[in-house]
mmCIF file of N, CA and C in Angstrom:
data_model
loop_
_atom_site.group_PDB
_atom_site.id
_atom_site.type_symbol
_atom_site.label_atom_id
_atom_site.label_comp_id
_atom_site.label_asym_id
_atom_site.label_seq_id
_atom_site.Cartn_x
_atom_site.Cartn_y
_atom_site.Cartn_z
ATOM 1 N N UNK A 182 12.475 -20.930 -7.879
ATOM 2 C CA UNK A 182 13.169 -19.727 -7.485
ATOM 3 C C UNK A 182 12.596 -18.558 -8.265
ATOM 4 N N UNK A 183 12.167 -17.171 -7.439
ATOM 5 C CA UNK A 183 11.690 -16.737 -8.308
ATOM 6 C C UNK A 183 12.881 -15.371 -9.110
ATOM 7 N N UNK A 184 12.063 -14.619 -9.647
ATOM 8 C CA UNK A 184 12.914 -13.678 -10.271
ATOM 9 C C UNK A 184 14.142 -12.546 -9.753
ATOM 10 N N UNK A 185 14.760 -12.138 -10.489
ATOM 11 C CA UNK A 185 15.615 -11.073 -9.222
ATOM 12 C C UNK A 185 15.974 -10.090 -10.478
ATOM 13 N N UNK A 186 15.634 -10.346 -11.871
ATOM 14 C CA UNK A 186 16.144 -8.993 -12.678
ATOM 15 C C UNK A 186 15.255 -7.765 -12.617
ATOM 16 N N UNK A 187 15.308 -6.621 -12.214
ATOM 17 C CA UNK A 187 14.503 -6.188 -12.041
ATOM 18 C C UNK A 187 13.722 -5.481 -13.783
ATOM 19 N N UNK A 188 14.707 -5.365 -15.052
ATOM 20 C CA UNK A 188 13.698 -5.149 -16.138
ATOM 21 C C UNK A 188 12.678 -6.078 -16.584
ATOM 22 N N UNK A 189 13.468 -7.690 -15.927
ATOM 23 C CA UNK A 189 12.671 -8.553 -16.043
ATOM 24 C C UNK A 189 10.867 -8.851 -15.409
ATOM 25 N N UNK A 190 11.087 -8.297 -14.233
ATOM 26 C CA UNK A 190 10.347 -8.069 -13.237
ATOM 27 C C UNK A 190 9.304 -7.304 -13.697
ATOM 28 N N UNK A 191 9.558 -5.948 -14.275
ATOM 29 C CA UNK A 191 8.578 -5.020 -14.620
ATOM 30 C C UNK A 191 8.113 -5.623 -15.946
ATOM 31 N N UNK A 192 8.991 -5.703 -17.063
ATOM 32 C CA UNK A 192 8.355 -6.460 -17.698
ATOM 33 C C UNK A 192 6.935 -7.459 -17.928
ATOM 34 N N UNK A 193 6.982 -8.377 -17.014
ATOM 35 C CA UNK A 193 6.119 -9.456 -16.613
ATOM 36 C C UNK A 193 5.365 -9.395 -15.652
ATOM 37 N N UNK A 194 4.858 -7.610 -15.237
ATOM 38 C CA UNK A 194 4.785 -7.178 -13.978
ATOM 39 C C UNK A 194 2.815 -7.791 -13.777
ATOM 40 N N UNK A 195 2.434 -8.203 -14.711
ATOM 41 C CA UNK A 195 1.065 -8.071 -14.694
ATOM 42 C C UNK A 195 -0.085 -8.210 -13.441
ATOM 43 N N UNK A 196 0.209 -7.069 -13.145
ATOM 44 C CA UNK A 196 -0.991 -6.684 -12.280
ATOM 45 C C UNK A 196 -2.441 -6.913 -12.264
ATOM 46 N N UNK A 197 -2.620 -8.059 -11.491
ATOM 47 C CA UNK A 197 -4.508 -8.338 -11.686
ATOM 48 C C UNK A 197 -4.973 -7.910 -10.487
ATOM 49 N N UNK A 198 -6.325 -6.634 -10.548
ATOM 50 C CA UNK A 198 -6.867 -6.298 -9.446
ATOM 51 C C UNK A 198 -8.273 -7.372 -8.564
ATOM 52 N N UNK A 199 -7.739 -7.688 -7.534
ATOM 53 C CA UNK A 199 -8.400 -9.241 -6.537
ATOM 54 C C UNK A 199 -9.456 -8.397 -6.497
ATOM 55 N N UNK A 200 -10.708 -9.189 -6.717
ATOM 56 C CA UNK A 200 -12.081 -8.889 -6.636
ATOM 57 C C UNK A 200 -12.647 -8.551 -4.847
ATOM 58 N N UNK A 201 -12.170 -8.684 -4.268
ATOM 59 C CA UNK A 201 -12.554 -7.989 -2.653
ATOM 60 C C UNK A 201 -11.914 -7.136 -2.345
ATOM 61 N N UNK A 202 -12.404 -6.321 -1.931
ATOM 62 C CA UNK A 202 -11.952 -4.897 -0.729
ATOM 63 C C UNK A 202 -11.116 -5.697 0.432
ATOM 64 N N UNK A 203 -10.533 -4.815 0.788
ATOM 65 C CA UNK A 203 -9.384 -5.210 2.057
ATOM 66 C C UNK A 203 -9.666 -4.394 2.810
ATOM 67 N N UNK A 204 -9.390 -4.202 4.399
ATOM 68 C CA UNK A 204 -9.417 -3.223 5.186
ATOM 69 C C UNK A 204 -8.412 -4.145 6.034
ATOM 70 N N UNK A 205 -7.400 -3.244 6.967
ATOM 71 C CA UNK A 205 -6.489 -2.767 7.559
ATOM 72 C C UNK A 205 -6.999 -2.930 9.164
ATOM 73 N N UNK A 206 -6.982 -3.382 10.066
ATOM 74 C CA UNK A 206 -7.386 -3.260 11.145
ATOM 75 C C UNK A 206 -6.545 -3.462 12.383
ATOM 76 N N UNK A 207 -6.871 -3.306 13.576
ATOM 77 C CA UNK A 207 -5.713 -3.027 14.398
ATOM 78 C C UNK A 207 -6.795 -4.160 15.927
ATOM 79 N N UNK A 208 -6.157 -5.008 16.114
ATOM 80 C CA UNK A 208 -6.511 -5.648 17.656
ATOM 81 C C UNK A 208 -5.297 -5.588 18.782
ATOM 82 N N UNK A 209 -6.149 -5.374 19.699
ATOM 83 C CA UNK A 209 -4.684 -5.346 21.042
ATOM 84 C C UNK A 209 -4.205 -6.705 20.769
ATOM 85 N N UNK A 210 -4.451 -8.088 20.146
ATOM 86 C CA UNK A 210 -3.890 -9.125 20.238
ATOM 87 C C UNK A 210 -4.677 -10.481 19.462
ATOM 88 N N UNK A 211 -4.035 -11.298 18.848
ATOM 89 C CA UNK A 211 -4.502 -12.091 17.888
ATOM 90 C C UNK A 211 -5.061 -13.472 18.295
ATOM 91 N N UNK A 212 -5.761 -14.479 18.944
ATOM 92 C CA UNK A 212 -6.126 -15.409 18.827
ATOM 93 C C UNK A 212 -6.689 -17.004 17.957
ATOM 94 N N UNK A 213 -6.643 -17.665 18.191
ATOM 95 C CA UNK A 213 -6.563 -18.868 17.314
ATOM 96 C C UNK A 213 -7.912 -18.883 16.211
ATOM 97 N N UNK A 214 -9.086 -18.077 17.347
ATOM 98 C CA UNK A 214 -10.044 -17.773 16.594
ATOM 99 C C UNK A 214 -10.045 -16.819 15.006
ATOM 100 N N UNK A 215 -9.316 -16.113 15.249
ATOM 101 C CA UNK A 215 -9.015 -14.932 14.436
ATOM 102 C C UNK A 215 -8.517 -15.826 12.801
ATOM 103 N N UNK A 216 -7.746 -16.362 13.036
ATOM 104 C CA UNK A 216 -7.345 -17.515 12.448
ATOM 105 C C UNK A 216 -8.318 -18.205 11.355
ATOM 106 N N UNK A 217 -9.226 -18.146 11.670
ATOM 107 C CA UNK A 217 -10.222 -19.198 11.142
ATOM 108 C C UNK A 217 -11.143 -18.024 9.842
ATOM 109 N N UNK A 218 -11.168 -16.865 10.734
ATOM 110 C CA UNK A 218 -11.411 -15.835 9.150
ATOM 111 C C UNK A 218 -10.531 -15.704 7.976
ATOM 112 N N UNK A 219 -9.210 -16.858 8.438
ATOM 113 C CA UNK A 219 -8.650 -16.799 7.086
ATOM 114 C C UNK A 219 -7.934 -15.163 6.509
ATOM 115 N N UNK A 220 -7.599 -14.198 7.450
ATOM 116 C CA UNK A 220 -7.168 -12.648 7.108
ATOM 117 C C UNK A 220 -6.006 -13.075 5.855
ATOM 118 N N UNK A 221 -5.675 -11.967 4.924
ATOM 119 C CA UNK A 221 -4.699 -12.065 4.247
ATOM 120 C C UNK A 221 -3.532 -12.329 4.671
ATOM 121 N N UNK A 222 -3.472 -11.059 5.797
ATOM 122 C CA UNK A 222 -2.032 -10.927 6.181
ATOM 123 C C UNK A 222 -2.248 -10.692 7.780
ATOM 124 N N UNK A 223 -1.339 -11.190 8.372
ATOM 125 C CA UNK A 223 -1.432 -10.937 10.170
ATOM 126 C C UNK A 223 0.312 -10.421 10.449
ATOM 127 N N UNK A 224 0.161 -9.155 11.079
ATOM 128 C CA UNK A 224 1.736 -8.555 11.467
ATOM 129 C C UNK A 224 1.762 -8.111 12.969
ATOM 130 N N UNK A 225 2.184 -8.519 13.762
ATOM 131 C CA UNK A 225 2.384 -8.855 15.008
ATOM 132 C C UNK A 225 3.488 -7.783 14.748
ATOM 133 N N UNK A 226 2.662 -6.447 15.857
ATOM 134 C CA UNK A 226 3.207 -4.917 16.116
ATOM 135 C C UNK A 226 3.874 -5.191 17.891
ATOM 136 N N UNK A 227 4.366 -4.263 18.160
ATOM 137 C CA UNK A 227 4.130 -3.496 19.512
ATOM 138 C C UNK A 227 3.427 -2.937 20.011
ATOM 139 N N UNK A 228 2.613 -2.448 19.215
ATOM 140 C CA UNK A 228 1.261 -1.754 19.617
ATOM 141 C C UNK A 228 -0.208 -2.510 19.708
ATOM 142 N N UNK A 229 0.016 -3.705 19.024
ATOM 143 C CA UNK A 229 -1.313 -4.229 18.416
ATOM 144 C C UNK A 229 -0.774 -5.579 17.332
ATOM 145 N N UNK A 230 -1.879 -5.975 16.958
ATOM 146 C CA UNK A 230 -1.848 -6.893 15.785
ATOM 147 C C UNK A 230 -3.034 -6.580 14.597
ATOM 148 N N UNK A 231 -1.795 -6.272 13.613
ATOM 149 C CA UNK A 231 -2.590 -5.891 12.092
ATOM 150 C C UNK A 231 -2.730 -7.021 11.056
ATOM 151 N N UNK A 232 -4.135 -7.095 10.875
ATOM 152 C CA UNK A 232 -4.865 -7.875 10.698
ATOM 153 C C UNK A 232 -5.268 -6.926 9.249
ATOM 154 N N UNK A 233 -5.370 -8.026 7.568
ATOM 155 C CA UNK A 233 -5.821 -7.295 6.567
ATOM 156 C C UNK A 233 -6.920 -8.660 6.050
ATOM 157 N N UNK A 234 -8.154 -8.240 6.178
ATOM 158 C CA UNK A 234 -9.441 -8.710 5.784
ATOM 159 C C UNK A 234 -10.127 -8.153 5.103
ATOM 160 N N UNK A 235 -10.678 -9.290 4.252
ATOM 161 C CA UNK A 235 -12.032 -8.756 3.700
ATOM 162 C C UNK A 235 -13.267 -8.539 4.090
ATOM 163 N N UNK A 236 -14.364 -8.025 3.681
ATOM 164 C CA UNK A 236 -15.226 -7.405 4.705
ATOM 165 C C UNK A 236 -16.058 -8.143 4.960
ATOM 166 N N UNK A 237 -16.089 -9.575 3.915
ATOM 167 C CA UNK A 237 -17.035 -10.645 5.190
ATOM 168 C C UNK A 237 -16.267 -10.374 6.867
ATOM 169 N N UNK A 238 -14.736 -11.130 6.499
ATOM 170 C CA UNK A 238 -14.060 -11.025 7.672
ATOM 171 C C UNK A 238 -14.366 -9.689 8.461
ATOM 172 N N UNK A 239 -14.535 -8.686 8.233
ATOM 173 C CA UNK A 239 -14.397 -7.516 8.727
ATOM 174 C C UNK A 239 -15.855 -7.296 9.831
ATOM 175 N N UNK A 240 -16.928 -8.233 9.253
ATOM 176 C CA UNK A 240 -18.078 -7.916 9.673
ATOM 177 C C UNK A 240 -17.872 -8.708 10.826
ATOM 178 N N UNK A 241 -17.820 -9.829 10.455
ATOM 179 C CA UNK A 241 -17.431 -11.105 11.405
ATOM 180 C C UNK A 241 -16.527 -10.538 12.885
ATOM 181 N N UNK A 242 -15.575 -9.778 12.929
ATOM 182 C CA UNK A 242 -14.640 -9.093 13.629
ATOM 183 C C UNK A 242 -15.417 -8.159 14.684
ATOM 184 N N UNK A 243 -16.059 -7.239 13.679
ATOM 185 C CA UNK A 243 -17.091 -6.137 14.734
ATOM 186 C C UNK A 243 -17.640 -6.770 15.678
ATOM 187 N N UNK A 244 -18.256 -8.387 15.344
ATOM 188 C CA UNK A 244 -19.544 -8.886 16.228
ATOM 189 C C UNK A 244 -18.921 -9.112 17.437
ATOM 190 N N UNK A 245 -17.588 -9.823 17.405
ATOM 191 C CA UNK A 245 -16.851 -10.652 18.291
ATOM 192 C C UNK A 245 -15.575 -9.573 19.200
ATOM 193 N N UNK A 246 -15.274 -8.688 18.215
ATOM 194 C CA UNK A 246 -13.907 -8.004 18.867
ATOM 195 C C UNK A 246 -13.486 -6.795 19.102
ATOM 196 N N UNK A 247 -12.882 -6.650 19.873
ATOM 197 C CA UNK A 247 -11.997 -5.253 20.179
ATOM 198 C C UNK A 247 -11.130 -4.545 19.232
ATOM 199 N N UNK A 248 -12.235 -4.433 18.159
ATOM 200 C CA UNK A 248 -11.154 -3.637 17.304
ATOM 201 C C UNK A 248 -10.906 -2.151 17.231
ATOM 202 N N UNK A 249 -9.604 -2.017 17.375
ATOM 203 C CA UNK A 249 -8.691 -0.939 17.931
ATOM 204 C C UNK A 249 -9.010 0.403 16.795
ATOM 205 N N UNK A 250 -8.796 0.209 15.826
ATOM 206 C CA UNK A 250 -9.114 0.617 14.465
ATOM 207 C C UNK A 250 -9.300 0.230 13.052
ATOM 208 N N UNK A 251 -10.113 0.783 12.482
ATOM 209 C CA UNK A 251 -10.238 0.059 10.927
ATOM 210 C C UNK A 251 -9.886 1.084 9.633
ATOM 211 N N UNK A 252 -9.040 0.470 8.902
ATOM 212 C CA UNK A 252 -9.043 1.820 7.583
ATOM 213 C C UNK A 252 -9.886 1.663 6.756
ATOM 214 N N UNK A 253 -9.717 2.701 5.720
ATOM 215 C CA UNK A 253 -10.562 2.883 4.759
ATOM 216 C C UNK A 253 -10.551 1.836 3.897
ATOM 217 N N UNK A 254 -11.616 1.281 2.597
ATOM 218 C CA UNK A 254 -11.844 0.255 2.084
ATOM 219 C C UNK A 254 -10.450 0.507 1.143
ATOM 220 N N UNK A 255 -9.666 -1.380 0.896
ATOM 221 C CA UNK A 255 -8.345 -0.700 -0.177
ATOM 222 C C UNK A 255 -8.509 -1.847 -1.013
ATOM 223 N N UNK A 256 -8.311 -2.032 -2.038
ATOM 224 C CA UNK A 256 -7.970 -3.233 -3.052
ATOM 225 C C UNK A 256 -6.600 -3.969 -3.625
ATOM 226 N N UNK A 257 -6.656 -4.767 -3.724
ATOM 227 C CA UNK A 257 -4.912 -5.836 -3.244
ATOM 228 C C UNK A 257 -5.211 -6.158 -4.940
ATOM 229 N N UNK A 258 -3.635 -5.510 -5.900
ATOM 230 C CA UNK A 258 -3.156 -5.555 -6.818
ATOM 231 C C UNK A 258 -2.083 -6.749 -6.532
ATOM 232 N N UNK A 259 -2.349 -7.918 -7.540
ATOM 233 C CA UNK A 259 -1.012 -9.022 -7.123
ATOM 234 C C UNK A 259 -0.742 -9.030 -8.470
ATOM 235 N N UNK A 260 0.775 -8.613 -8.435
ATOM 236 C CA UNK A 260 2.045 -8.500 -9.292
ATOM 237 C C UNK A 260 2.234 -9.782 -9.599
ATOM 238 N N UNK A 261 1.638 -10.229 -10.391
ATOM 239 C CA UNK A 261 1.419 -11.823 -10.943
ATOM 240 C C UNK A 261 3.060 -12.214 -11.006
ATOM 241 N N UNK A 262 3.916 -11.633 -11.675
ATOM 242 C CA UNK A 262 5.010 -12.267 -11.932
ATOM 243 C C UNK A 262 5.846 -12.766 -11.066
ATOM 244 N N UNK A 263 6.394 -13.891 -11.141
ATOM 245 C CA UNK A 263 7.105 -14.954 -9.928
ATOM 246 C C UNK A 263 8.159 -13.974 -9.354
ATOM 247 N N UNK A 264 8.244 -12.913 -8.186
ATOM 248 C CA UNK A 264 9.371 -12.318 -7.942
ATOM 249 C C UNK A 264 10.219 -13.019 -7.010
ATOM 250 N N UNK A 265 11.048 -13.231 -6.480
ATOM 251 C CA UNK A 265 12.182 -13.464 -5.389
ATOM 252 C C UNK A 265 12.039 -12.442 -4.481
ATOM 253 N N UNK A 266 12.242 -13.051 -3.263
ATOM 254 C CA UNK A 266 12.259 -12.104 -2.027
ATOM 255 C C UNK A 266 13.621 -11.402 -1.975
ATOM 256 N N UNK A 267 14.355 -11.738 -2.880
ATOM 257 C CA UNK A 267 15.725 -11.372 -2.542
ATOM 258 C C UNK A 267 15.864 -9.950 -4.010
ATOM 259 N N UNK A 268 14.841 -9.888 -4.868
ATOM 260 C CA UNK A 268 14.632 -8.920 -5.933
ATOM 261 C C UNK A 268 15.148 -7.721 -5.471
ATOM 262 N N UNK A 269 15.563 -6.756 -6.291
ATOM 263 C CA UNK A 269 16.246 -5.518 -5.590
ATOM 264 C C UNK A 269 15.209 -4.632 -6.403
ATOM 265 N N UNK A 270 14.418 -3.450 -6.066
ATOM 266 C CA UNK A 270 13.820 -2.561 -6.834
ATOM 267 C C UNK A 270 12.279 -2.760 -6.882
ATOM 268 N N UNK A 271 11.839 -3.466 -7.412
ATOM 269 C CA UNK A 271 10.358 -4.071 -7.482
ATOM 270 C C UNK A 271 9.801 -3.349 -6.795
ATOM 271 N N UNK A 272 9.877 -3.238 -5.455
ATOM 272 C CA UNK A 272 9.034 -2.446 -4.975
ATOM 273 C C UNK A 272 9.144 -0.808 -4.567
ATOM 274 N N UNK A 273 10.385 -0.839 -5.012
ATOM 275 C CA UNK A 273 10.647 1.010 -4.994
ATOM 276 C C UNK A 273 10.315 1.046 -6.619
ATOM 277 N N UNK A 274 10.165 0.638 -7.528
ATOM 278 C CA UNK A 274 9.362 0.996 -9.137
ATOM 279 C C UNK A 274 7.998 0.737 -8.780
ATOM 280 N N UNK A 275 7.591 -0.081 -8.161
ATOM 281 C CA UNK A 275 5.850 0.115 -8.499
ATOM 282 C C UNK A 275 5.365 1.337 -7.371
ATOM 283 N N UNK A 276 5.561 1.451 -6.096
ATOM 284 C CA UNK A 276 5.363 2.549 -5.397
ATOM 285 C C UNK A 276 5.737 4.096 -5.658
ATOM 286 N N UNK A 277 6.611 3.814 -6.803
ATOM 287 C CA UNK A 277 7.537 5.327 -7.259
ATOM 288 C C UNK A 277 6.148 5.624 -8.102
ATOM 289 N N UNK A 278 6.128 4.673 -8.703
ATOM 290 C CA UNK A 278 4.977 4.833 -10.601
ATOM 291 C C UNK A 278 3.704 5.213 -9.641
ATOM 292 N N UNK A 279 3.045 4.865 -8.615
ATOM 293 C CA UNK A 279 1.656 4.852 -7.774
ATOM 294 C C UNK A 279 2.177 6.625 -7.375
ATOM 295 N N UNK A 280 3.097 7.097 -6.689
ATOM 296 C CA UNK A 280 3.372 8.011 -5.879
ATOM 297 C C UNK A 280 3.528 9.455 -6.972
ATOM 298 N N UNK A 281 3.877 9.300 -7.707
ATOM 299 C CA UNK A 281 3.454 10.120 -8.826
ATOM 300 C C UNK A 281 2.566 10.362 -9.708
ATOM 301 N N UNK A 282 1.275 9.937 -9.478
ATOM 302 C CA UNK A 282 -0.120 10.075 -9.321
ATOM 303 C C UNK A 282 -0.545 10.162 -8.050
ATOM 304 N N UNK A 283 -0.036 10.103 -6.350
ATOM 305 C CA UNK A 283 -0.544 10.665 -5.255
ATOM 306 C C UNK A 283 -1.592 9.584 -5.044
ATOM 307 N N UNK A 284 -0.947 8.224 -5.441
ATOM 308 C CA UNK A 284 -1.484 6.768 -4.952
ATOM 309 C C UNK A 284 -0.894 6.440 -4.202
ATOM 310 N N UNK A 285 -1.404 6.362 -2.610
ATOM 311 C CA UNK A 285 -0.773 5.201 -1.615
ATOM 312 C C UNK A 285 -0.702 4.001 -2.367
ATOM 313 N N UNK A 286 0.366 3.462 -1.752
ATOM 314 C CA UNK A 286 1.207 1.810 -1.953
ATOM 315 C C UNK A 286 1.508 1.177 -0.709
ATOM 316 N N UNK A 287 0.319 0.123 -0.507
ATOM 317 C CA UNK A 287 0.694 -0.396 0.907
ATOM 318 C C UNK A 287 1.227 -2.307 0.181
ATOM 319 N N UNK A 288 2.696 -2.478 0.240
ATOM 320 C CA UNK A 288 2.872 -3.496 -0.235
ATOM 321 C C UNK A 288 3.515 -4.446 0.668
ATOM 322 N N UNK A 289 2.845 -5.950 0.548
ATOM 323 C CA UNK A 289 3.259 -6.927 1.042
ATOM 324 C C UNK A 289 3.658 -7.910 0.305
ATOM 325 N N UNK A 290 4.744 -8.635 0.667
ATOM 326 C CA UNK A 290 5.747 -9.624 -0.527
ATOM 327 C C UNK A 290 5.175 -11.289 0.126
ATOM 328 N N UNK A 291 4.888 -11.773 -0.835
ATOM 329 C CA UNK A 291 4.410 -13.199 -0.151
ATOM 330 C C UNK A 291 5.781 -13.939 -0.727
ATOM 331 N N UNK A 292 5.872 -15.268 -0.848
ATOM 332 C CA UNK A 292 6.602 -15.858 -1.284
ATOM 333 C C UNK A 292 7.286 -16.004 -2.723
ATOM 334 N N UNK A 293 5.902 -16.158 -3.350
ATOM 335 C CA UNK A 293 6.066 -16.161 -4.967
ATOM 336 C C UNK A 293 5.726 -14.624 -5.090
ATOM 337 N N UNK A 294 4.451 -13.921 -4.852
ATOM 338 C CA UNK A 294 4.284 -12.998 -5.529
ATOM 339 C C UNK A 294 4.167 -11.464 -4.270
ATOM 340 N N UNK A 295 4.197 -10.308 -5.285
ATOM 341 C CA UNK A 295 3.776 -9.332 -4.387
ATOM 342 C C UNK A 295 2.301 -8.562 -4.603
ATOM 343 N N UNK A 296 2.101 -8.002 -3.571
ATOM 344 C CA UNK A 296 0.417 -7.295 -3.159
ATOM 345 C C UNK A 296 0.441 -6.197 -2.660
ATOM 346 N N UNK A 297 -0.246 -5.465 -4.017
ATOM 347 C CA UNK A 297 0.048 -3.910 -3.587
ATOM 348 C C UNK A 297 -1.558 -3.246 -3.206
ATOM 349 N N UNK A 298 -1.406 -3.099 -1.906
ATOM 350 C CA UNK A 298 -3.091 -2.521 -1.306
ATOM 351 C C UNK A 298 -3.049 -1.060 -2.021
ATOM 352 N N UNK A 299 -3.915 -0.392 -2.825
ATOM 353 C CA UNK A 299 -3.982 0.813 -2.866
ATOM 354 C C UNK A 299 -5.715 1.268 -2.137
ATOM 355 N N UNK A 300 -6.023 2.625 -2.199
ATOM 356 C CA UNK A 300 -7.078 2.866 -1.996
ATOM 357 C C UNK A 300 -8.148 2.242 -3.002
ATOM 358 N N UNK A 301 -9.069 1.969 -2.264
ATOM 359 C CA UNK A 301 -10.210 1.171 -3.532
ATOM 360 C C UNK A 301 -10.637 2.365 -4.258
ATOM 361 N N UNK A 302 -11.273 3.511 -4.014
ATOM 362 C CA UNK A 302 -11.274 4.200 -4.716
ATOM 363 C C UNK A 302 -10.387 4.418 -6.300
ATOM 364 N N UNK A 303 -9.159 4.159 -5.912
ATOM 365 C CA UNK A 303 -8.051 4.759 -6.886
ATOM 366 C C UNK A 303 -7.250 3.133 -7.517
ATOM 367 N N UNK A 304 -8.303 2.242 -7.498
ATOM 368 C CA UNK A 304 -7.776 1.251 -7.883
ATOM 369 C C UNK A 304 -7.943 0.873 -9.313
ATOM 370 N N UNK A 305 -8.657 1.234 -9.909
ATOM 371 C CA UNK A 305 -8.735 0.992 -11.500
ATOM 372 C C UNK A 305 -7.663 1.902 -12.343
ATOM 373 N N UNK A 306 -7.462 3.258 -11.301
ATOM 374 C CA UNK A 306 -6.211 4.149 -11.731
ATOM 375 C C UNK A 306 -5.011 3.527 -11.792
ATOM 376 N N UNK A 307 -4.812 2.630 -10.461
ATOM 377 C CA UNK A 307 -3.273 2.361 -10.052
ATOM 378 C C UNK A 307 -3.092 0.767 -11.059
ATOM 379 N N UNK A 308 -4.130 0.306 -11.572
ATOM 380 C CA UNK A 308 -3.679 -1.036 -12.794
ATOM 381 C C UNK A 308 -3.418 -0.090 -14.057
ATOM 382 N N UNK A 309 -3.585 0.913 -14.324
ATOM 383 C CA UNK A 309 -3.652 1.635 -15.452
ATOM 384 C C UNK A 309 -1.918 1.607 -15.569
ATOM 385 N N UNK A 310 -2.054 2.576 -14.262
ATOM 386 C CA UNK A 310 -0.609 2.638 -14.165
ATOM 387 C C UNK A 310 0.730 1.800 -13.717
ATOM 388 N N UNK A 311 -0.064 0.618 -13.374
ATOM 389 C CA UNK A 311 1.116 -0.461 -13.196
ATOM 390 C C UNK A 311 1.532 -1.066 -15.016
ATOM 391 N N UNK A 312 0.113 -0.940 -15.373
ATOM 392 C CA UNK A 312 -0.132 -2.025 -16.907
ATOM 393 C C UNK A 312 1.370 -0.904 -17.831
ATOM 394 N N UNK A 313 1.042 0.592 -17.774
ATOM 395 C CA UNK A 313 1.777 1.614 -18.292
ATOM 396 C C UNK A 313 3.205 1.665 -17.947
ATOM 397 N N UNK A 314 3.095 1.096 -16.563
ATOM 398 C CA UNK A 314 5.015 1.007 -15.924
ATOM 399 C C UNK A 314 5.642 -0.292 -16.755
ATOM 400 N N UNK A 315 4.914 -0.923 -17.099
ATOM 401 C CA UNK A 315 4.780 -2.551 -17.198
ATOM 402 C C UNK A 315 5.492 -2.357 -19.124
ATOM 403 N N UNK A 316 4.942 -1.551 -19.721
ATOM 404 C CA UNK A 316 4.735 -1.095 -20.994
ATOM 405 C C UNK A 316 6.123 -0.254 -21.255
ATOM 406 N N UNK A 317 7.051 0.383 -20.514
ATOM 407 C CA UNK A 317 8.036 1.379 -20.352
ATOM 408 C C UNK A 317 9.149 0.806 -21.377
ATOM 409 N N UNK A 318 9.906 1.905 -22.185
ATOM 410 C CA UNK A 318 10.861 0.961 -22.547
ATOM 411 C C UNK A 318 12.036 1.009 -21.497
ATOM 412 N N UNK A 319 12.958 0.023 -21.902
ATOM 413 C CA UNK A 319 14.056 -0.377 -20.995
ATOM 414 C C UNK A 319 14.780 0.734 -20.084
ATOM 415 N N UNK A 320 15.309 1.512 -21.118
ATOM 416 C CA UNK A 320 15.905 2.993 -20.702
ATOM 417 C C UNK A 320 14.817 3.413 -19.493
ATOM 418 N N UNK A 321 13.734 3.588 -19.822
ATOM 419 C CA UNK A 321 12.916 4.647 -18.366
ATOM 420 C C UNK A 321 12.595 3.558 -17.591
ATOM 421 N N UNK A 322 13.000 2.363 -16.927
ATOM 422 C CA UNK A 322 12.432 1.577 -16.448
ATOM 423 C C UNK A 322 12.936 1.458 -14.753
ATOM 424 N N UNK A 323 14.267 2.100 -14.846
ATOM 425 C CA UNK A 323 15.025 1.849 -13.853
ATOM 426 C C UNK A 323 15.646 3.606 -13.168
#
């Protein structure tokens, strides 16, 4: 079971930045093939299906598919510490701490842990500032 205190949470927040670029992409619709690139994350829209790969995957995609759109290159920060899906805050504190430096926070909650896409560009900034949220005393934490 994982965590749900949220000083606890920040606390133990340790942010390690994943060595591949991510990109964001958009297909009118997902197949079994698609599957087999292994994407991070697949979210079945109304509009489309968003698809987050790395850019082997990404290359692989161009050859074969209809892709709708692609974003800019981003890097996936995973909040090492065991959170609970049921955690209250976690992710309004790490997107608050990113958003006051004028860092997008594109975050997805897996089971055990969470994954915060920021711009790759601004990604050695946004561990600075998770490691610094991480560092807060109790009082400014919440």
């Amino acid at each position: 079971m994982g965590e749900t205190n949220l000083h606890h949470l920040l606390r133990n927040l340790s942010p390690v930045l994943l060595p591949d670029a991510y990109f964001f992409i958009s297909l009118p619709k997902v197949s079994h093939e698609l599957l087999a690139l292994q994407p991070f994350a697949i979210i079945q829209e109304t509009e489309g299906t968003t698809l987050v790969v790395n850019e082997q995957s990404l290359e692989a995609l161009k050859e074969n598919n209809h892709i709708q759109q692609i974003s800019a290159p981003y890097r996936a920060i995973k909040l090492s510490v065991h959170s609970s899906l049921e955690a209250v805050g976690l992710t309004a504190a790490v997107s608050s701490a990113l958003a006051k430096e004028s860092i997008a926070a594109n975050i997805i909650a897996g089971f055990y842990h969470d994954y915060c896409f920021v711009p790759a560009l601004k990604a050695n900034e946004a561990i600075q500032i998770l490691e610094k949220l991480q560092q807060q005393p109790k009082d400014k934490l919440t």
